[in-house]
Amino acid sequence: MQKLENQIFSSYQRNPSLFDEIFDKKGDVKAVYQKLFDLYGAHSIKDYVKLNEKAKSSFFNQGITFQVYGGKENQEKIFPFDLFPRIIDSEEWDIIERGAIQRSKALNLFLWDIYHDKKIIRQGIVPMELIS
C-alpha cells in the first residue's frame, strides 16, 4: 500500500481517530481506492482544479442547475458534486441494496393499503384527511 505520495493528497490532514474512506488507520491507501489514488496521483493540483472548473462549466451549460429563490443571490447554481468519487465496494453495496429493496416493498405495501384495503385508515394510523 502507498502512503500520501501524490500531489493531490500532499496537504491532506488525516485524523487517525476518525473514520477515513480512503486511508486505513496506518495511513495506507485502502485497496478499494488504490487505482483511483494512483490515477489522481498522476496529475497535479493545477490539473485537478482545471478539470473541476471544466466539469462545473459543463454542468452549467447542460442545465444541471437549480434556482434558489428569495435569497440575495437569485441566480442559477450547479448541483454540488465532487470529482473524487465515493467508491462503494460489493459488501457495502449489498447492505444498501437490501435496505433499498426493503423500503421499496414497504412503500408499495403502504400505497396498496391506502388505495385498496384501507386498514391503515380504519385503524386510525393515518387520518383520512391526509389521503383525500
mmCIF file of C-alpha atoms in Angstrom:
data_model
loop_
_atom_site.group_PDB
_atom_site.id
_atom_site.type_symbol
_atom_site.label_atom_id
_atom_site.label_comp_id
_atom_site.label_asym_id
_atom_site.label_seq_id
_atom_site.Cartn_x
_atom_site.Cartn_y
_atom_site.Cartn_z
ATOM 1 C CA MET A 1 0.000 0.000 0.000
ATOM 2 C CA GLN A 2 1.030 3.566 -0.681
ATOM 3 C CA LYS A 3 1.388 6.469 1.716
ATOM 4 C CA LEU A 4 0.494 10.077 0.843
ATOM 5 C CA GLU A 5 2.906 10.296 -2.078
ATOM 6 C CA ASN A 6 0.941 12.162 -4.699
ATOM 7 C CA GLN A 7 0.405 15.872 -5.147
ATOM 8 C CA ILE A 8 -3.375 15.806 -4.817
ATOM 9 C CA PHE A 9 -3.088 14.395 -1.294
ATOM 10 C CA SER A 10 0.130 16.123 -0.233
ATOM 11 C CA SER A 11 -1.657 18.537 2.113
ATOM 12 C CA TYR A 12 -4.378 16.109 3.214
ATOM 13 C CA GLN A 13 -4.672 16.088 7.007
ATOM 14 C CA ARG A 14 -5.597 12.656 8.295
ATOM 15 C CA ASN A 15 -7.074 12.205 11.749
ATOM 16 C CA PRO A 16 -6.432 8.576 12.795
ATOM 17 C CA SER A 17 -9.186 8.774 15.430
ATOM 18 C CA LEU A 18 -11.825 9.428 12.730
ATOM 19 C CA PHE A 19 -13.137 7.116 10.006
ATOM 20 C CA ASP A 20 -11.447 7.719 6.664
ATOM 21 C CA GLU A 21 -12.905 6.252 3.475
ATOM 22 C CA ILE A 22 -9.597 6.321 1.593
ATOM 23 C CA PHE A 23 -6.897 5.610 4.177
ATOM 24 C CA ASP A 24 -6.631 2.941 6.863
ATOM 25 C CA LYS A 25 -5.539 3.629 10.448
ATOM 26 C CA LYS A 26 -1.849 3.273 9.478
ATOM 27 C CA GLY A 27 -2.231 5.842 6.701
ATOM 28 C CA ASP A 28 -2.060 3.355 3.840
ATOM 29 C CA VAL A 29 -4.459 3.657 0.916
ATOM 30 C CA LYS A 30 -7.295 1.127 1.200
ATOM 31 C CA ALA A 31 -7.277 -1.465 -1.589
ATOM 32 C CA VAL A 32 -10.633 -0.327 -2.998
ATOM 33 C CA TYR A 33 -9.212 3.208 -3.526
ATOM 34 C CA GLN A 34 -5.715 2.278 -4.764
ATOM 35 C CA LYS A 35 -6.399 2.588 -8.522
ATOM 36 C CA LEU A 36 -8.165 5.916 -8.062
ATOM 37 C CA PHE A 37 -5.381 7.173 -5.788
ATOM 38 C CA ASP A 38 -2.801 6.264 -8.445
ATOM 39 C CA LEU A 39 -4.863 7.864 -11.226
ATOM 40 C CA TYR A 40 -5.241 11.137 -9.338
ATOM 41 C CA GLY A 41 -1.593 10.991 -8.310
ATOM 42 C CA ALA A 42 -0.571 11.204 -11.956
ATOM 43 C CA HIS A 43 -1.989 14.744 -12.100
ATOM 44 C CA SER A 44 -1.071 18.000 -10.466
ATOM 45 C CA ILE A 45 -3.349 20.064 -8.267
ATOM 46 C CA LYS A 46 -3.428 22.584 -11.125
ATOM 47 C CA ASP A 47 -4.759 19.841 -13.450
ATOM 48 C CA TYR A 48 -7.380 18.883 -10.871
ATOM 49 C CA VAL A 49 -8.553 22.498 -10.461
ATOM 50 C CA LYS A 50 -8.748 22.925 -14.248
ATOM 51 C CA LEU A 51 -10.722 19.693 -14.636
ATOM 52 C CA ASN A 52 -13.063 20.708 -11.807
ATOM 53 C CA GLU A 53 -13.757 24.088 -13.458
ATOM 54 C CA LYS A 54 -14.354 22.356 -16.793
ATOM 55 C CA ALA A 55 -16.849 19.986 -15.146
ATOM 56 C CA LYS A 56 -18.668 22.887 -13.451
ATOM 57 C CA SER A 57 -18.895 24.723 -16.770
ATOM 58 C CA SER A 58 -20.183 21.588 -18.477
ATOM 59 C CA PHE A 59 -22.843 21.096 -15.784
ATOM 60 C CA PHE A 60 -23.963 24.711 -16.159
ATOM 61 C CA ASN A 61 -24.070 24.548 -19.976
ATOM 62 C CA GLN A 62 -26.123 21.337 -19.860
ATOM 63 C CA GLY A 63 -28.610 22.849 -17.427
ATOM 64 C CA ILE A 64 -27.666 20.653 -14.474
ATOM 65 C CA THR A 65 -28.614 23.525 -12.198
ATOM 66 C CA PHE A 66 -31.108 24.703 -9.626
ATOM 67 C CA GLN A 67 -32.521 28.084 -8.699
ATOM 68 C CA VAL A 68 -32.645 29.435 -5.152
ATOM 69 C CA TYR A 69 -35.443 31.961 -4.806
ATOM 70 C CA GLY A 70 -35.803 34.605 -2.150
ATOM 71 C CA GLY A 71 -32.147 34.952 -1.265
ATOM 72 C CA LYS A 72 -29.735 37.720 -2.131
ATOM 73 C CA GLU A 73 -28.280 35.686 -4.985
ATOM 74 C CA ASN A 74 -31.188 34.959 -7.309
ATOM 75 C CA GLN A 75 -29.156 33.004 -9.821
ATOM 76 C CA GLU A 76 -28.736 29.515 -11.198
ATOM 77 C CA LYS A 77 -26.304 27.264 -9.371
ATOM 78 C CA ILE A 78 -24.913 23.902 -10.392
ATOM 79 C CA PHE A 79 -25.701 20.861 -8.308
ATOM 80 C CA PRO A 80 -22.849 20.187 -5.887
ATOM 81 C CA PHE A 81 -20.582 17.347 -6.948
ATOM 82 C CA ASP A 82 -17.116 16.029 -6.261
ATOM 83 C CA LEU A 83 -14.634 14.907 -8.888
ATOM 84 C CA PHE A 84 -13.301 12.410 -6.381
ATOM 85 C CA PRO A 85 -15.917 9.661 -6.281
ATOM 86 C CA ARG A 86 -17.105 7.744 -3.249
ATOM 87 C CA ILE A 87 -16.356 4.110 -4.036
ATOM 88 C CA ILE A 88 -18.836 1.567 -2.733
ATOM 89 C CA ASP A 89 -17.470 -1.979 -2.631
ATOM 90 C CA SER A 90 -19.703 -5.024 -3.142
ATOM 91 C CA GLU A 91 -20.041 -5.750 0.587
ATOM 92 C CA GLU A 92 -21.266 -2.231 1.335
ATOM 93 C CA TRP A 93 -23.462 -2.217 -1.782
ATOM 94 C CA ASP A 94 -25.195 -5.428 -0.616
ATOM 95 C CA ILE A 95 -26.284 -3.617 2.571
ATOM 96 C CA ILE A 96 -27.507 -0.582 0.612
ATOM 97 C CA GLU A 97 -29.342 -2.808 -1.877
ATOM 98 C CA ARG A 98 -31.131 -4.787 0.849
ATOM 99 C CA GLY A 99 -32.214 -1.531 2.508
ATOM 100 C CA ALA A 100 -33.460 -0.036 -0.771
ATOM 101 C CA ILE A 101 -35.432 -3.194 -1.612
ATOM 102 C CA GLN A 102 -36.913 -3.289 1.897
ATOM 103 C CA ARG A 103 -38.015 0.349 1.707
ATOM 104 C CA SER A 104 -39.442 -0.093 -1.775
ATOM 105 C CA LYS A 105 -41.526 -3.058 -0.601
ATOM 106 C CA ALA A 106 -42.718 -1.111 2.453
ATOM 107 C CA LEU A 107 -43.758 1.878 0.317
ATOM 108 C CA ASN A 108 -45.544 -0.352 -2.201
ATOM 109 C CA LEU A 109 -47.422 -2.153 0.592
ATOM 110 C CA PHE A 110 -48.352 1.195 2.148
ATOM 111 C CA LEU A 111 -49.671 2.529 -1.173
ATOM 112 C CA TRP A 112 -51.573 -0.698 -1.859
ATOM 113 C CA ASP A 113 -53.232 -0.459 1.539
ATOM 114 C CA ILE A 114 -54.089 3.241 1.131
ATOM 115 C CA TYR A 115 -55.775 2.688 -2.244
ATOM 116 C CA HIS A 116 -57.281 -0.778 -1.678
ATOM 117 C CA ASP A 117 -57.573 -2.403 1.764
ATOM 118 C CA LYS A 118 -57.511 0.865 3.771
ATOM 119 C CA LYS A 119 -56.613 -0.952 7.030
ATOM 120 C CA ILE A 120 -54.177 1.804 7.955
ATOM 121 C CA ILE A 121 -57.028 4.333 7.730
ATOM 122 C CA ARG A 122 -59.632 2.187 9.554
ATOM 123 C CA GLN A 123 -57.169 1.583 12.403
ATOM 124 C CA GLY A 124 -56.543 5.327 12.708
ATOM 125 C CA ILE A 125 -52.835 5.074 11.908
ATOM 126 C CA VAL A 126 -53.148 7.533 9.019
ATOM 127 C CA PRO A 127 -56.044 10.030 9.121
ATOM 128 C CA MET A 128 -58.279 10.105 6.047
ATOM 129 C CA GLU A 129 -57.670 13.872 5.728
ATOM 130 C CA LEU A 130 -54.073 13.158 4.735
ATOM 131 C CA ILE A 131 -55.201 10.925 1.888
ATOM 132 C CA SER A 132 -58.076 12.812 0.292
#
